[in-house]
Short mmCIF file of C-alpha atoms and ligand atoms in Angstrom, two decimals:
data_model
loop_
_atom_site.label_atom_id
_atom_site.label_comp_id
_atom_site.label_asym_id
_atom_site.label_seq_id
_atom_site.Cartn_x
_atom_site.Cartn_y
_atom_site.Cartn_z
CA MET A 1262 -0.03 0.04 -0.09
CA THR A 1263 1.42 3.52 -0.95
CA VAL A 1264 0.66 6.31 1.64
CA LYS A 1265 -0.07 9.64 0.18
CA LYS A 1266 2.36 12.35 0.64
CA GLY A 1267 1.85 14.74 3.63
CA HIS A 1268 0.48 12.00 5.82
CA LEU A 1269 4.15 11.16 7.23
CA ASN A 1270 6.65 13.84 7.90
CA GLY A 1271 9.94 12.64 7.26
CA GLN A 1272 12.92 14.72 8.61
CA VAL A 1273 16.58 13.73 9.88
CA ALA A 1274 17.07 13.93 13.56
CA ASP A 1275 20.27 15.33 15.20
CA ASN A 1276 21.84 11.89 15.59
CA GLY A 1277 21.36 11.41 11.76
CA THR A 1278 18.77 8.68 11.90
CA PRO A 1279 15.45 9.38 9.99
CA TYR A 1280 12.73 10.99 12.00
CA ARG A 1281 9.36 10.00 10.80
CA ALA A 1282 6.20 11.14 12.50
CA ILE A 1283 2.44 10.53 11.78
CA SER A 1284 0.31 13.61 11.39
CA SER A 1285 -2.34 13.91 14.12
CA VAL A 1286 -4.86 14.76 11.56
CA TRP A 1287 -5.48 12.00 8.88
CA GLU A 1288 -7.26 12.77 5.66
CA GLY A 1289 -6.46 9.37 3.89
CA SER A 1290 -8.31 6.08 4.18
CA ASP A 1291 -8.67 3.91 7.29
CA ALA A 1292 -6.69 1.19 5.55
CA GLU A 1293 -3.79 3.64 5.00
CA LEU A 1294 -3.97 4.80 8.44
CA LEU A 1295 -3.99 1.33 9.87
CA ASP A 1296 -0.94 0.51 7.75
CA VAL A 1297 0.89 3.42 9.27
CA MET A 1298 -0.18 2.77 12.86
CA LEU A 1299 0.87 -0.86 12.53
CA THR A 1300 4.26 0.26 11.49
CA PHE A 1301 4.67 3.28 13.81
CA TYR A 1302 3.50 2.07 17.24
CA PRO A 1303 4.24 -1.48 17.77
CA SER A 1304 6.77 -2.67 20.38
CA ILE A 1305 6.04 -6.32 19.41
CA LYS A 1306 5.22 -7.98 15.98
CA PRO A 1307 1.76 -6.42 15.07
CA SER A 1308 0.23 -9.81 14.36
CA PRO A 1309 -2.11 -11.79 14.48
CA ILE A 1310 -4.62 -8.95 14.07
CA LEU A 1311 -8.21 -9.44 15.53
CA ASP A 1312 -10.72 -6.99 14.11
CA ALA A 1313 -13.49 -7.40 16.95
CA THR A 1314 -16.12 -5.49 15.13
CA TYR A 1315 -15.55 -6.64 11.44
CA ASN A 1316 -19.07 -6.09 9.65
CA VAL A 1317 -17.89 -6.29 6.07
CA GLY A 1318 -14.25 -4.95 6.71
CA ARG A 1319 -14.60 -1.66 4.88
CA ILE A 1320 -11.84 -0.28 7.08
CA TRP A 1321 -9.32 -2.87 5.50
CA ARG A 1322 -10.22 -2.17 1.80
CA GLY A 1323 -6.96 -1.79 -0.18
CA SER A 1324 -4.95 -3.55 2.77
CA ASN A 1325 -3.11 -6.79 2.20
CA ARG A 1326 -2.84 -7.51 6.14
CA ARG A 1327 -4.32 -10.79 7.22
CA VAL A 1328 -7.16 -10.16 9.75
CA VAL A 1329 -8.99 -12.44 11.88
CA SER A 1330 -12.71 -11.17 11.87
CA MET A 1331 -15.23 -11.21 14.70
CA ASP A 1332 -18.68 -9.92 14.67
CA ILE A 1333 -21.75 -10.67 16.73
CA ASP A 1334 -23.96 -10.84 13.63
CA PRO A 1335 -23.82 -14.15 11.74
CA LYS A 1336 -24.81 -12.48 8.39
CA TYR A 1337 -21.20 -11.13 8.11
CA ASN A 1338 -19.81 -14.56 8.33
CA PRO A 1339 -16.87 -13.72 10.50
CA ASP A 1340 -14.02 -15.99 11.32
CA ILE A 1341 -15.09 -15.84 15.03
CA LEU A 1342 -18.80 -15.42 15.57
CA ALA A 1343 -18.86 -13.91 19.11
CA ASP A 1344 -19.84 -11.11 21.41
CA ASN A 1345 -16.52 -9.13 21.88
CA ARG A 1346 -17.72 -8.49 25.47
CA VAL A 1347 -17.14 -12.34 26.19
CA MET A 1348 -14.92 -13.69 23.32
CA LYS A 1349 -15.99 -17.04 24.26
CA GLY A 1350 -13.36 -19.68 23.05
CA VAL A 1351 -10.70 -17.08 22.22
CA ARG A 1352 -7.53 -17.97 24.12
CA ALA A 1353 -5.60 -15.54 26.30
CA ASN A 1354 -2.47 -13.71 24.84
CA ARG A 1355 -3.06 -14.71 21.34
CA PHE A 1356 -3.25 -11.39 19.31
CA GLY A 1357 -0.43 -8.71 18.72
CA VAL A 1358 -3.23 -6.26 17.74
CA VAL A 1359 -7.00 -5.76 18.34
CA VAL A 1360 -9.02 -3.41 16.13
CA TYR A 1361 -12.26 -1.93 17.38
CA ASP A 1362 -14.87 0.10 15.38
CA PRO A 1363 -18.01 -0.31 17.35
CA PRO A 1364 -21.58 1.20 16.63
CA HIS A 1365 -21.51 4.91 16.91
CA VAL A 1366 -25.12 5.63 17.31
CA GLY A 1367 -28.13 3.49 18.35
CA PRO A 1368 -31.80 3.19 17.75
CA GLN A 1369 -33.15 5.99 19.99
CA GLY A 1370 -36.33 6.41 22.00
CA ARG A 1371 -39.22 4.44 21.27
CA ASP A 1372 -38.20 4.05 17.65
CA LYS A 1373 -37.31 0.37 17.64
CA SER A 1374 -37.39 -0.05 13.89
CA VAL A 1375 -34.07 -0.89 12.08
CA LYS A 1376 -33.24 1.58 9.23
CA ARG A 1377 -30.77 1.33 6.36
CA PHE A 1378 -28.60 4.15 8.25
CA ASP A 1379 -28.65 1.81 11.41
CA VAL A 1380 -27.36 -1.18 9.59
CA ASP A 1381 -24.77 0.81 7.60
CA PHE A 1382 -23.37 2.20 10.90
CA GLY A 1383 -23.74 -0.91 12.83
CA ALA A 1384 -26.27 0.97 14.98
CA THR A 1385 -28.40 -1.86 16.03
CA VAL A 1386 -27.47 -1.78 19.69
CA GLU A 1387 -29.60 -0.38 22.52
CA CYS A 1388 -28.75 3.14 23.38
CA GLY A 1389 -31.69 4.24 25.26
CA LYS A 1390 -32.47 5.83 28.86
CA GLN A 1391 -31.32 2.71 30.76
CA HIS A 1392 -27.83 3.08 29.21
CA GLY A 1393 -27.68 6.85 29.82
CA TRP A 1394 -28.20 7.64 26.13
CA THR A 1395 -24.80 6.41 25.01
CA LEU A 1396 -23.05 3.40 23.80
CA SER A 1397 -20.17 3.74 26.09
CA TYR A 1398 -21.48 1.01 28.26
CA LEU A 1399 -20.29 -1.41 25.71
CA TYR A 1400 -16.64 -0.47 26.22
CA PRO A 1401 -15.73 -1.91 29.66
CA PRO A 1402 -16.58 -5.51 29.14
CA PHE A 1403 -14.88 -5.32 25.63
CA LEU A 1404 -11.84 -3.60 27.03
CA GLN A 1405 -11.41 -6.55 29.75
CA GLN A 1406 -11.50 -8.94 26.88
CA ALA A 1407 -9.21 -7.09 24.64
CA LYS A 1408 -6.73 -7.08 27.47
CA ARG A 1409 -7.12 -10.70 28.00
CA VAL A 1410 -6.60 -11.79 24.41
CA LEU A 1411 -3.79 -9.30 23.59
CA LYS A 1412 -0.30 -10.38 24.04
CA PRO A 1413 1.76 -8.04 26.79
CA GLU A 1414 2.69 -4.82 24.92
CA GLY A 1415 0.03 -5.55 22.05
CA LEU A 1416 -1.85 -2.70 20.53
CA LEU A 1417 -5.60 -1.74 20.75
CA LEU A 1418 -6.64 0.50 17.94
CA ALA A 1419 -10.06 2.05 18.41
CA LYS A 1420 -12.13 4.02 15.95
CA ILE A 1421 -14.64 6.15 18.11
CA THR A 1422 -17.06 8.70 16.93
CA ASP A 1423 -18.90 11.19 19.35
CA MET A 1424 -22.41 11.52 19.08
CA VAL A 1425 -25.54 13.62 19.94
CA ASN A 1426 -28.33 11.57 21.57
CA ASN A 1427 -31.38 12.65 23.36
CA HIS A 1428 -30.58 16.45 22.62
CA ARG A 1429 -26.90 16.23 24.24
CA SER A 1430 -23.52 15.80 22.98
CA ARG A 1431 -22.11 12.47 24.28
CA TRP A 1432 -18.26 12.27 24.22
CA ALA A 1433 -17.61 8.69 23.64
CA HIS A 1434 -13.88 9.18 22.82
CA CYS A 1435 -13.38 10.67 26.27
CA ASP A 1436 -15.41 7.78 27.77
CA PHE A 1437 -13.21 5.21 25.86
CA MET A 1438 -9.99 6.74 26.75
CA ARG A 1439 -10.82 6.81 30.52
CA MET A 1440 -12.27 3.33 30.49
CA ALA A 1441 -9.20 1.99 28.60
CA GLU A 1442 -6.91 3.49 31.37
CA ASP A 1443 -9.24 1.98 33.97
CA ALA A 1444 -8.78 -1.46 32.23
CA GLY A 1445 -5.08 -1.16 32.46
CA PHE A 1446 -4.15 0.16 28.91
CA THR A 1447 -1.95 3.07 28.28
CA VAL A 1448 -3.51 5.50 26.06
CA CYS A 1449 -0.62 6.47 23.80
CA ASP A 1450 -2.00 8.63 21.14
CA LEU A 1451 -5.12 10.07 19.45
CA ILE A 1452 -5.46 10.87 15.64
CA VAL A 1453 -8.33 12.75 14.27
CA LYS A 1454 -9.56 11.12 11.10
CA ILE A 1455 -11.46 13.23 8.62
CA ARG A 1456 -14.42 11.91 6.65
CA LYS A 1457 -15.20 13.16 3.14
CA GLY A 1458 -18.82 13.85 4.30
CA PRO A 1459 -20.75 13.93 7.50
CA MET A 1460 -22.98 11.04 8.63
CA VAL A 1461 -26.51 12.13 7.72
CA SER A 1462 -29.78 10.45 8.17
CA ASN A 1463 -33.09 11.49 6.59
CA ARG A 1464 -34.61 11.36 10.01
CA TRP A 1465 -32.66 14.53 11.07
CA LYS A 1466 -34.86 17.53 10.56
CA THR A 1467 -33.10 20.23 12.58
CA ALA A 1468 -29.41 20.78 13.46
CA HIS A 1469 -28.35 22.13 16.75
CA HIS A 1470 -24.60 20.74 16.79
CA ALA A 1471 -21.88 20.76 14.28
CA ARG A 1472 -22.12 17.80 11.83
CA LYS A 1473 -19.27 15.58 12.77
CA ARG A 1474 -16.94 15.19 9.75
CA HIS A 1475 -14.34 13.43 11.78
CA CYS A 1476 -13.78 10.46 14.10
CA PHE A 1477 -10.92 9.48 16.42
CA TRP A 1478 -8.49 6.75 16.25
CA ILE A 1479 -7.20 5.87 19.73
CA ILE A 1480 -4.02 3.96 20.03
CA CYS A 1481 -3.58 1.92 23.32
CA ARG A 1482 -0.90 -0.28 24.58
CA ASN A 1483 -1.33 -3.44 26.63
CA GLY A 1484 1.50 -2.25 29.08
CA ASN A 1485 2.80 0.75 30.89
CA SER A 1486 4.87 2.28 28.37
CA CYS A 1487 3.42 5.22 26.23
CA GLU A 1488 6.07 5.08 23.64
CA ARG A 1489 7.10 1.84 21.69
CA VAL A 1490 10.23 0.22 23.10
CA GLN A 1491 12.89 -1.62 21.27
CA GLN A 1492 12.29 -5.48 21.06
CA SER A 1493 15.73 -5.92 22.78
CA GLN A 1494 14.55 -4.02 25.87
CA LEU A 1495 11.51 -6.20 26.41
CA PRO A 1496 11.38 -9.33 28.53
CA LEU A 1497 11.52 -12.57 26.53
CA TRP A 1498 7.91 -12.68 25.99
CA GLY A 1499 8.05 -9.54 23.90
CA ASN A 1500 9.97 -11.34 21.17
CA CYS A 1501 7.66 -14.22 20.46
C1 SAM B 504 -19.49 0.29 12.84
S1 SAM B 504 -19.68 -1.30 12.38
C2 SAM B 504 -18.06 -1.79 12.05
C3 SAM B 504 -17.57 -1.52 10.71
C4 SAM B 504 -16.32 -2.15 10.09
N1 SAM B 504 -15.22 -1.65 10.80
C5 SAM B 504 -16.23 -1.86 8.64
O1 SAM B 504 -15.10 -1.37 8.38
O2 SAM B 504 -17.12 -2.46 7.84
C6 SAM B 504 -19.87 -2.20 14.01
C7 SAM B 504 -20.04 -3.71 13.95
O3 SAM B 504 -19.80 -4.15 15.16
C8 SAM B 504 -20.81 -5.20 15.55
N2 SAM B 504 -20.97 -5.45 16.78
C9 SAM B 504 -21.81 -4.67 17.52
N3 SAM B 504 -21.78 -5.15 18.98
C10 SAM B 504 -20.89 -6.29 18.83
C11 SAM B 504 -20.50 -7.08 19.95
N4 SAM B 504 -20.77 -7.01 21.17
N5 SAM B 504 -19.58 -7.99 19.54
C12 SAM B 504 -19.11 -8.17 18.31
N6 SAM B 504 -19.61 -7.45 17.25
C13 SAM B 504 -20.42 -6.39 17.51
C14 SAM B 504 -21.89 -4.96 14.62
O4 SAM B 504 -22.56 -6.15 14.12
C15 SAM B 504 -21.28 -4.19 13.42
O5 SAM B 504 -21.14 -5.07 12.41
#
């Protein structure tokens, strides 16, 4: 995969080694960004990769990385048909990377019907009063499982979009970062990914908030280090 110019800033550091940084704002595709993140952040080999909310795998389009797919919905025919809050049958310490792109909005209020919009955005999960009008309740049990199935120092890459629900902004990315730290991850970085157009539903009649044309990719490490460390500095398990 070729990454477009401007997304990686190349310079030469004082000691003569090439200095490559990722821009904190990403205008390319998810697949390009995933490829860069999987080169830039890992302390250990970034494989195998588990995509815990695979759907049809749009975020991998154009990538040639091998991905183990998981989804709760059998119609997507995933490698592992499972609830990522349980991950039944998945052994501990198995993956170098877990990728998470959960539903961003849910069916709201008394409207229990499933619309095209809901299906496209995976928004078929309860998100009403009993859940505080957010989907953040999904995160803690998932994070516990992600930590269990990740190897030490493995990466969790999460695509999170904030939402407006029941007339209030709900800051899902803040919830996710706090909950990830509570679950024992180190939240290492945050990248703003720009969408070509905002998510729009024909159910929305009036606007009171800015239409979101971005989401966040949150980079978490299953360990205490915020920055990647050399494999030689890791205990022996880091090299397997
Ligand atoms: C926003 S979509 C993911 C889109 C996907 N990344 C892509 O590029 O095509 C969210 C997906 O998460 C799945 N999902 C929702 N809750 C889940 C759970 N508890 N366990 C596993 N998958 C879940 C949904 O079935 C849906 O396919």
